[in-house]
Each structure stands twice: as structure tokens, then as C-alpha cells.
Tab-separated table of C-alpha atoms in Angstrom:
chain	number	residue	atom	x	y	z
A	1	MET	CA	39.009	248.076	24.482
A	2	ALA	CA	38.323	246.216	27.718
A	3	LYS	CA	36.091	247.900	30.288
A	4	LEU	CA	35.968	247.645	34.048
A	5	ILE	CA	32.847	245.445	33.822
A	6	ASP	CA	34.789	243.016	31.600
A	7	VAL	CA	37.501	242.701	34.268
A	8	ALA	CA	34.822	242.103	36.914
A	9	ARG	CA	33.300	239.285	34.869
A	10	ARG	CA	36.665	237.672	34.161
A	11	ALA	CA	37.676	237.816	37.842
A	12	GLY	CA	34.230	236.818	39.103
A	13	VAL	CA	33.830	239.859	41.340
A	14	SER	CA	31.815	243.069	41.423
A	15	PRO	CA	32.917	246.230	39.548
A	16	ALA	CA	33.315	247.957	42.930
A	17	THR	CA	35.805	245.307	44.035
A	18	VAL	CA	37.749	245.763	40.788
A	19	SER	CA	37.918	249.510	41.426
A	20	ARG	CA	39.156	249.064	44.994
A	21	ALA	CA	41.691	246.401	44.018
A	22	LEU	CA	43.182	248.449	41.182
A	23	ASN	CA	43.394	251.461	43.502
A	24	ASN	CA	45.385	249.377	46.040
A	25	VAL	CA	42.822	249.748	48.809
A	26	THR	CA	44.141	247.634	51.674
A	27	THR	CA	40.728	246.281	52.730
A	28	VAL	CA	40.589	244.085	49.608
A	29	ASP	CA	41.718	240.507	50.224
A	30	PRO	CA	45.235	240.120	48.728
A	31	THR	CA	44.309	236.916	46.873
A	32	LEU	CA	41.243	238.598	45.412
A	33	ALA	CA	43.258	241.678	44.441
A	34	GLU	CA	45.807	239.514	42.657
A	35	ARG	CA	43.019	237.798	40.708
A	36	VAL	CA	41.634	241.169	39.649
A	37	ARG	CA	45.064	242.389	38.498
A	38	ALA	CA	45.634	239.174	36.566
A	39	ALA	CA	42.278	239.568	34.815
A	40	ALA	CA	43.074	243.189	33.975
A	41	ASP	CA	46.447	242.177	32.513
A	42	GLU	CA	44.876	239.383	30.436
A	43	LEU	CA	42.303	241.758	28.977
A	44	GLY	CA	44.719	244.653	28.573
A	45	TYR	CA	42.526	246.864	30.743
A	46	ARG	CA	43.863	250.297	31.705
A	47	PRO	CA	41.884	252.610	34.045
A	48	ASN	CA	40.784	255.878	32.485
A	49	GLY	CA	42.126	258.255	35.106
A	50	VAL	CA	40.865	261.408	33.411
A	51	ALA	CA	37.305	260.126	33.167
A	52	ARG	CA	37.405	258.850	36.735
A	53	ASN	CA	38.582	262.181	38.072
A	54	LEU	CA	35.917	264.057	36.113
A	55	ARG	CA	33.244	261.872	37.677
A	56	ARG	CA	34.612	262.216	41.158
A	57	GLN	CA	35.672	265.866	40.883
A	58	ARG	CA	38.888	264.833	42.649
A	59	THR	CA	42.127	263.099	41.755
A	60	ASP	CA	43.728	260.227	43.646
A	61	VAL	CA	46.664	262.488	44.474
A	62	TRP	CA	47.658	264.270	47.652
A	63	ALA	CA	49.936	267.291	47.742
A	64	LEU	CA	52.573	267.157	50.486
A	65	ILE	CA	54.086	270.618	50.925
A	66	ILE	CA	57.113	270.669	53.223
A	67	SER	CA	59.227	273.650	54.183
A	68	ASP	CA	62.739	272.196	53.799
A	69	ILE	CA	63.448	269.020	51.844
A	70	ALA	CA	67.088	269.068	53.055
A	71	ASN	CA	65.980	268.605	56.667
A	72	PRO	CA	65.987	264.868	57.587
A	73	PHE	CA	62.976	265.490	59.838
A	74	PHE	CA	60.794	266.230	56.823
A	75	THR	CA	62.204	263.261	54.917
A	76	ALA	CA	60.915	260.965	57.665
A	77	VAL	CA	57.580	262.817	57.770
A	78	ALA	CA	57.222	262.319	54.013
A	79	ARG	CA	57.886	258.593	54.338
A	80	GLY	CA	55.142	258.274	56.941
A	81	VAL	CA	52.691	260.150	54.717
A	82	GLU	CA	53.517	258.096	51.640
A	83	ASP	CA	53.274	254.705	53.345
A	84	VAL	CA	49.745	255.409	54.575
A	85	ALA	CA	48.690	257.093	51.310
A	86	GLN	CA	49.838	254.136	49.204
A	87	GLY	CA	47.936	251.756	51.440
A	88	GLN	CA	44.772	253.752	50.836
A	89	GLY	CA	45.176	253.960	47.054
A	90	PHE	CA	46.553	257.524	46.873
A	91	SER	CA	49.734	258.870	45.329
A	92	VAL	CA	51.714	261.744	46.872
A	93	LEU	CA	53.096	264.778	45.065
A	94	LEU	CA	56.052	266.160	47.062
A	95	CYS	CA	56.482	269.937	47.017
A	96	ASN	CA	59.336	271.839	48.720
A	97	SER	CA	58.426	275.414	49.653
A	98	ASP	CA	61.857	276.441	51.034
A	99	GLU	CA	60.035	278.655	53.580
A	100	ASP	CA	59.121	280.869	50.591
A	101	GLN	CA	55.572	282.279	50.753
A	102	ASP	CA	55.348	282.850	46.985
A	103	LYS	CA	56.556	279.329	46.201
A	104	GLU	CA	54.148	277.886	48.732
A	105	GLN	CA	51.257	279.819	47.179
A	106	ARG	CA	52.148	278.479	43.719
A	107	TYR	CA	51.934	274.936	45.046
A	108	LEU	CA	48.625	275.679	46.758
A	109	ARG	CA	47.301	277.147	43.510
A	110	VAL	CA	48.311	273.989	41.640
A	111	ALA	CA	46.655	271.856	44.325
A	112	GLU	CA	43.435	273.815	43.853
A	113	GLN	CA	43.544	273.772	40.058
A	114	GLU	CA	44.286	270.057	39.873
A	115	GLN	CA	41.636	269.308	42.504
A	116	VAL	CA	43.891	267.099	44.591
A	117	ALA	CA	42.115	264.851	47.069
A	118	GLY	CA	43.834	266.539	50.007
A	119	VAL	CA	46.865	268.495	51.220
A	120	ILE	CA	49.328	267.887	54.030
A	121	MET	CA	51.646	270.807	54.636
A	122	SER	CA	54.220	272.289	56.948
A	123	PRO	CA	53.297	276.000	56.960
A	124	ASN	CA	56.095	278.499	56.393
A	125	THR	CA	57.345	280.575	59.312
A	126	ARG	CA	55.893	283.817	57.926
A	127	GLY	CA	52.353	282.437	57.952
A	128	SER	CA	50.486	280.490	55.300
A	129	ASP	CA	47.322	281.591	53.498
A	130	VAL	CA	45.298	278.418	52.937
A	131	SER	CA	42.058	280.182	52.010
A	132	ARG	CA	42.058	278.765	48.463
A	133	LEU	CA	41.985	275.233	49.901
A	134	VAL	CA	39.179	276.153	52.293
A	135	ASN	CA	37.185	277.755	49.481
A	136	ALA	CA	37.700	274.727	47.237
A	137	ALA	CA	36.722	272.348	50.076
A	138	ILE	CA	40.029	270.509	49.797
A	139	PRO	CA	40.855	268.765	53.096
A	140	LEU	CA	44.002	270.030	54.826
A	141	VAL	CA	46.207	268.679	57.604
A	142	THR	CA	49.177	270.681	58.886
A	143	VAL	CA	52.289	269.157	60.437
A	144	ASP	CA	55.033	270.570	62.666
A	145	ARG	CA	53.358	273.981	62.768
A	146	SER	CA	49.743	275.093	62.893
A	147	SER	CA	48.298	277.433	60.276
A	148	HIS	CA	44.523	277.364	60.298
A	149	LYS	CA	42.476	276.620	63.422
A	150	ALA	CA	39.798	274.935	61.318
A	151	ALA	CA	42.322	272.450	59.878
A	152	ASP	CA	43.481	269.210	61.470
A	153	SER	CA	47.074	269.319	62.705
A	154	VAL	CA	49.792	267.010	64.032
A	155	MET	CA	52.579	268.433	66.160
A	156	VAL	CA	54.762	267.363	69.088
A	157	HIS	CA	55.016	268.582	72.664
A	158	SER	CA	57.914	270.897	71.791
A	159	ARG	CA	57.715	272.883	75.005
A	160	ALA	CA	57.921	269.775	77.173
A	161	GLY	CA	60.778	268.393	75.077
A	162	ALA	CA	62.787	271.594	75.408
A	163	ARG	CA	62.112	271.767	79.146
A	164	ASP	CA	63.297	268.176	79.634
A	165	ALA	CA	66.448	268.833	77.605
A	166	THR	CA	67.339	271.975	79.556
A	167	ASN	CA	66.620	270.274	82.879
A	168	HIS	CA	69.002	267.523	81.754
A	169	LEU	CA	71.748	270.088	81.143
A	170	PHE	CA	71.284	271.482	84.654
A	171	ALA	CA	71.183	267.997	86.175
A	172	THR	CA	74.374	267.025	84.375
A	173	GLY	CA	76.229	269.939	85.926
A	174	TRP	CA	76.100	272.679	83.279
A	175	SER	CA	75.104	275.935	84.923
A	176	ARG	CA	74.648	278.487	82.147
A	177	PRO	CA	72.661	276.995	79.249
A	178	ALA	CA	71.695	279.036	76.200
A	179	CYS	CA	68.870	278.522	73.706
A	180	LEU	CA	69.449	278.697	69.949
A	181	THR	CA	65.966	278.562	68.449
A	182	GLY	CA	64.140	279.373	65.214
A	183	PRO	CA	62.484	282.590	63.995
A	184	GLU	CA	60.393	284.530	66.499
A	185	ARG	CA	57.347	284.217	64.235
A	186	ALA	CA	57.482	280.387	64.181
A	187	ASP	CA	55.289	278.749	66.821
A	188	THR	CA	57.566	275.714	67.187
A	189	ALA	CA	60.526	278.021	67.802
A	190	GLN	CA	58.582	279.886	70.467
A	191	GLU	CA	57.449	276.662	72.135
A	192	ARG	CA	61.029	275.416	72.366
A	193	LEU	CA	62.135	278.749	73.783
A	194	GLN	CA	59.321	278.622	76.355
A	195	GLY	CA	60.352	275.118	77.402
A	196	TYR	CA	63.905	276.340	77.913
A	197	LEU	CA	62.652	279.295	79.978
A	198	ASP	CA	60.458	276.956	82.056
A	199	ALA	CA	63.535	274.926	83.006
A	200	VAL	CA	65.576	278.023	83.791
A	201	LYS	CA	62.778	279.191	86.090
A	202	ASP	CA	62.497	275.749	87.709
A	203	ALA	CA	66.235	275.864	88.421
A	204	ARG	CA	65.731	279.240	90.126
A	205	ARG	CA	68.017	280.921	87.636
A	206	ARG	CA	67.420	284.367	86.211
A	207	PRO	CA	66.645	284.218	82.462
A	208	ALA	CA	69.333	286.054	80.505
A	209	VAL	CA	68.335	287.714	77.239
A	210	SER	CA	71.978	287.458	76.171
A	211	LEU	CA	71.690	283.649	76.191
A	212	VAL	CA	68.840	283.450	73.638
A	213	ARG	CA	69.348	283.583	69.888
A	214	HIS	CA	66.827	283.332	67.044
A	215	ALA	CA	67.935	282.019	63.646
A	216	ASP	CA	66.062	280.863	60.533
A	217	PHE	CA	66.237	277.072	61.041
A	218	HIS	CA	69.136	276.863	58.557
A	219	GLU	CA	72.798	275.969	58.938
A	220	GLU	CA	74.530	279.247	58.115
A	221	SER	CA	72.360	281.479	60.285
A	222	ALA	CA	72.772	279.008	63.169
A	223	ARG	CA	76.555	279.114	62.740
A	224	GLU	CA	76.470	282.911	63.026
A	225	ALA	CA	74.143	282.763	66.033
A	226	MET	CA	76.412	280.279	67.812
A	227	GLY	CA	79.383	282.552	67.164
A	228	SER	CA	77.439	285.435	68.662
A	229	LEU	CA	76.698	283.421	71.810
A	230	LEU	CA	80.336	282.427	72.205
A	231	ASP	CA	81.419	286.052	71.819
A	232	GLU	CA	79.311	287.188	74.770
A	233	ARG	CA	81.199	288.668	77.721
A	234	ARG	CA	79.846	285.757	79.757
A	235	PRO	CA	79.280	283.012	77.203
A	236	PRO	CA	77.095	279.959	77.893
A	237	ASP	CA	78.570	276.681	79.035
A	238	SER	CA	75.886	274.657	77.197
A	239	VAL	CA	73.314	275.135	74.414
A	240	LEU	CA	69.896	273.786	73.452
A	241	ILE	CA	69.434	273.905	69.646
A	242	ALA	CA	66.023	273.871	67.962
A	243	ASN	CA	66.674	271.449	65.076
A	244	ALA	CA	69.294	269.250	63.426
A	245	THR	CA	70.055	271.562	60.514
A	246	MET	CA	70.846	274.355	62.948
A	247	ALA	CA	72.940	271.897	64.980
A	248	LEU	CA	75.184	271.339	61.967
A	249	GLY	CA	75.887	275.064	61.744
A	250	ALA	CA	76.558	275.286	65.475
A	251	LEU	CA	78.877	272.280	65.378
A	252	GLY	CA	80.794	273.851	62.508
A	253	GLU	CA	81.403	276.995	64.540
A	254	LEU	CA	82.453	274.994	67.598
A	255	ASN	CA	84.880	273.002	65.473
A	256	ARG	CA	86.312	276.180	63.980
A	257	ARG	CA	87.051	277.493	67.468
A	258	GLY	CA	88.417	274.209	68.804
A	259	ILE	CA	85.548	273.795	71.287
A	260	LYS	CA	84.632	270.164	71.980
A	261	PRO	CA	81.033	269.306	72.958
A	262	GLY	CA	80.760	267.354	76.190
A	263	ARG	CA	84.159	268.599	77.351
A	264	ASP	CA	84.096	272.365	76.840
A	265	LEU	CA	80.385	272.907	76.228
A	266	GLY	CA	77.213	270.838	76.709
A	267	LEU	CA	75.043	270.351	73.632
A	268	VAL	CA	71.492	269.084	73.025
A	269	ALA	CA	69.554	269.425	69.755
A	270	PHE	CA	66.081	268.562	68.534
A	271	ASP	CA	65.825	265.664	65.998
A	272	ASP	CA	67.610	262.335	66.049
A	273	THR	CA	69.169	262.381	62.579
A	274	PRO	CA	71.129	259.368	61.226
A	275	TRP	CA	74.440	261.197	61.756
A	276	ALA	CA	73.755	262.284	65.366
A	277	ARG	CA	75.043	259.058	66.925
A	278	PHE	CA	78.146	258.833	64.738
A	279	ILE	CA	79.794	262.233	65.263
A	280	ASP	CA	82.466	262.712	67.937
A	281	PRO	CA	81.108	262.910	70.531
A	282	PRO	CA	77.632	261.495	69.728
A	283	LEU	CA	74.905	264.133	69.986
A	284	THR	CA	72.294	264.191	72.737
A	285	VAL	CA	68.923	264.795	71.095
A	286	VAL	CA	65.253	265.475	71.662
A	287	ALA	CA	63.884	262.858	69.273
A	288	GLN	CA	60.670	263.681	67.473
A	289	PRO	CA	58.545	260.811	66.077
A	290	ALA	CA	58.812	262.224	62.546
A	291	TYR	CA	57.552	259.111	60.747
A	292	ASP	CA	54.581	258.875	63.121
A	293	ILE	CA	53.811	262.562	62.549
A	294	GLY	CA	53.517	261.894	58.809
A	295	ALA	CA	51.575	258.661	59.232
A	296	THR	CA	49.171	260.243	61.724
A	297	ALA	CA	48.591	263.218	59.438
A	298	ALA	CA	47.887	260.843	56.559
A	299	ARG	CA	45.346	258.899	58.591
A	300	LEU	CA	43.598	262.127	59.616
A	301	LEU	CA	43.486	263.193	55.965
A	302	THR	CA	42.120	259.812	54.868
A	303	GLU	CA	39.286	260.105	57.377
A	304	ARG	CA	38.590	263.687	56.338
A	305	ILE	CA	38.402	262.692	52.646
A	306	ALA	CA	36.149	259.726	53.434
A	307	GLY	CA	33.806	261.935	55.439
A	308	THR	CA	34.226	259.884	58.622
A	309	ALA	CA	36.044	262.572	60.619
A	310	PRO	CA	34.230	264.778	63.146
A	311	LYS	CA	33.314	268.270	62.002
A	312	ARG	CA	35.588	269.923	64.538
A	313	ALA	CA	39.286	270.146	63.751
A	314	ARG	CA	41.521	267.603	65.490
A	315	HIS	CA	44.830	268.771	66.928
A	316	VAL	CA	47.094	265.830	67.766
A	317	ARG	CA	50.223	266.226	69.901
A	318	LEU	CA	52.830	263.463	70.010
A	319	SER	CA	55.523	263.056	72.672
A	320	THR	CA	59.255	263.583	72.274
A	321	GLU	CA	62.043	261.468	73.762
A	322	LEU	CA	65.307	262.705	75.283
A	323	ILE	CA	68.162	260.464	74.119
A	324	VAL	CA	71.262	261.183	76.189
A	325	ARG	CA	74.653	260.800	74.538
A	326	ALA	CA	78.137	262.136	75.197
A	327	SER	CA	77.685	265.701	73.880
A	328	SER	CA	75.810	266.723	77.037
A	329	ARG	CA	77.998	264.901	79.545
A	330	HIS	CA	81.100	266.284	81.227
A	331	ILE	CA	83.850	264.405	79.381
A	332	ARG	CA	87.221	264.705	81.110
């Protein structure tokens, strides 16, 4: 059976170069990497992953734990993570927690038992216990929401994005905007609510408790919350919605009641999903750089694994972008 040293001799390189090339490390010259792979194929060499992991006490696998695989935001985050991971010679195990604490803990237990190289996760809204990762010295980066102050994190300026969106509604002529946000215990939901309240205050309007609804980031609960807003004695004339999945529920309720966005009610939602520009009317959104969130988290994790990161936790905040479309304009 061919050994790594045999491949190195055939390719005319060092064993370390063979290891990096076969692990798809991007710093290896592409021509050199191709020569190494050709030599490995000629000799029938296959890396012994089990032995390698025993020596290193770590696998070449990351666990990516997201809270809702059906949400396009997390799909884009996952793509960003995977692209960077592949470039650094790591594979990614995708885990969907469904905002379920028990399910999330099972995935964290597996990550600990399998000694993954690192974990990137979107903590659940009820709070995530990551102590087993800390105790096992497995590097962790959180995305979208924070969970552990000692862990690196990548989030967006949700409060500023929500403030800009609500200011846009006022500037466009809507006078009574509402906020349909996530669970009270979720920090992103609270940040988006605070941004909305900032804009209401800036407009010298009195915040109305009746114009705020909390839902669980899912379609059905958002549909019910939108119905509740519309049933108010003085209903809103516009709504800021905390994510795209919730926007679908809200749009369903508006459609059921024959209410047209942009004509009867102004609408802005977080996340620029593929369908947002194709509905009638196209949806005004607060676009989050989801791919960049994943890619940034992956780069932070790579540095943490390599031991080149500073000891202190790094908390990165990326900017949002307001993309104005017809749903927030007064269509006549």
C-alpha cells in the first residue's frame, strides 16, 4: 500500500506539501497540487483519515448549526461558510436545529464526541448552552445572534437597518407604521424593534404598544400577528417585518383580506430573498449580507483553529442595505 512519503517522492515534493495539496489548502500552487494528485492516483494512495485524526485529535470537519434551514437567509450563510471551508481544506456538516434546544444540544454533543475542528452556529432564541464546546476547547463562532461573550460572532447592524426602514416609511408618506418582529427573547428581534422605536421617536410620534407584535420568526405565527394588527381599532397603515419567512405569512394574510401592499399598506421586510423582487408589487427590503456573514464567520473560525486569532473574542458587525421597491411606495 502506497504511503504519503511515496507520493512525495513520485511528485518530487515534501511530505508536508503532499498533505496540504490533498487537503485542498489554497496556498499550494495549483500546478504543484495537480502533480501531487496525479502521483497519488498513479500509486493508488488514499489518506488514512482515522489515523490522521487520532494524531491531530481533531477532524477536518466543521459543524454548521443553523436555526431554520427553510429560511433563505441561512441558505446563503451556509454557502459562504462552505466556500471558505473548502478553500481551507475543511468539510462542513450542516445541522438544522429548528429553534429546538434539545435538538441543538444533540448536535453539540455530536460535535464534541466527534472532535470537530470547529463550530459555527446560529443560537436558538431560547438561549444556547455551549459549555461542552468551551470545555472541549472546540473553537466557536456564532452568526446572526450572540450566545457566549467569549466566542467570536458575526452579526449585522439590525437596529440601524430597522431605523432606516422605518424612517423610509415616514418619508414616503405613511404615518402609522407597525413593527412585526421576532420573539422577545431573541436579541436580533429586540434590536429590530429598537430601531423601529428610534425612528418613531425621531419622527416625534408617540410609540404605540398596539402597533408592536412579537412572533416566532415563522410564517404561520406571523400571519396571525398581522391579522391581529389589522384588527386593531386603529390599524397601522404600514408595517416593518423582521424577516422574509415572517413576510410570507404577513403577505398571505394581506392577500386573504384583499389588501394590496404599496396601495393600501406600506411594507418593508428584512432579507432580500430571490422571490422578493418578483411578487406583485416587488417587496422593499432591508438586505443583509448573508453570504458575507457566513464567509466572515468561516474566516474567523479558520484563524481561531490555526491559533493566529487574538485571545479576546471578536464581534464583527456588517452593514445592511435598504432596497426600495414598490411595496413601500404609495401606488395609486
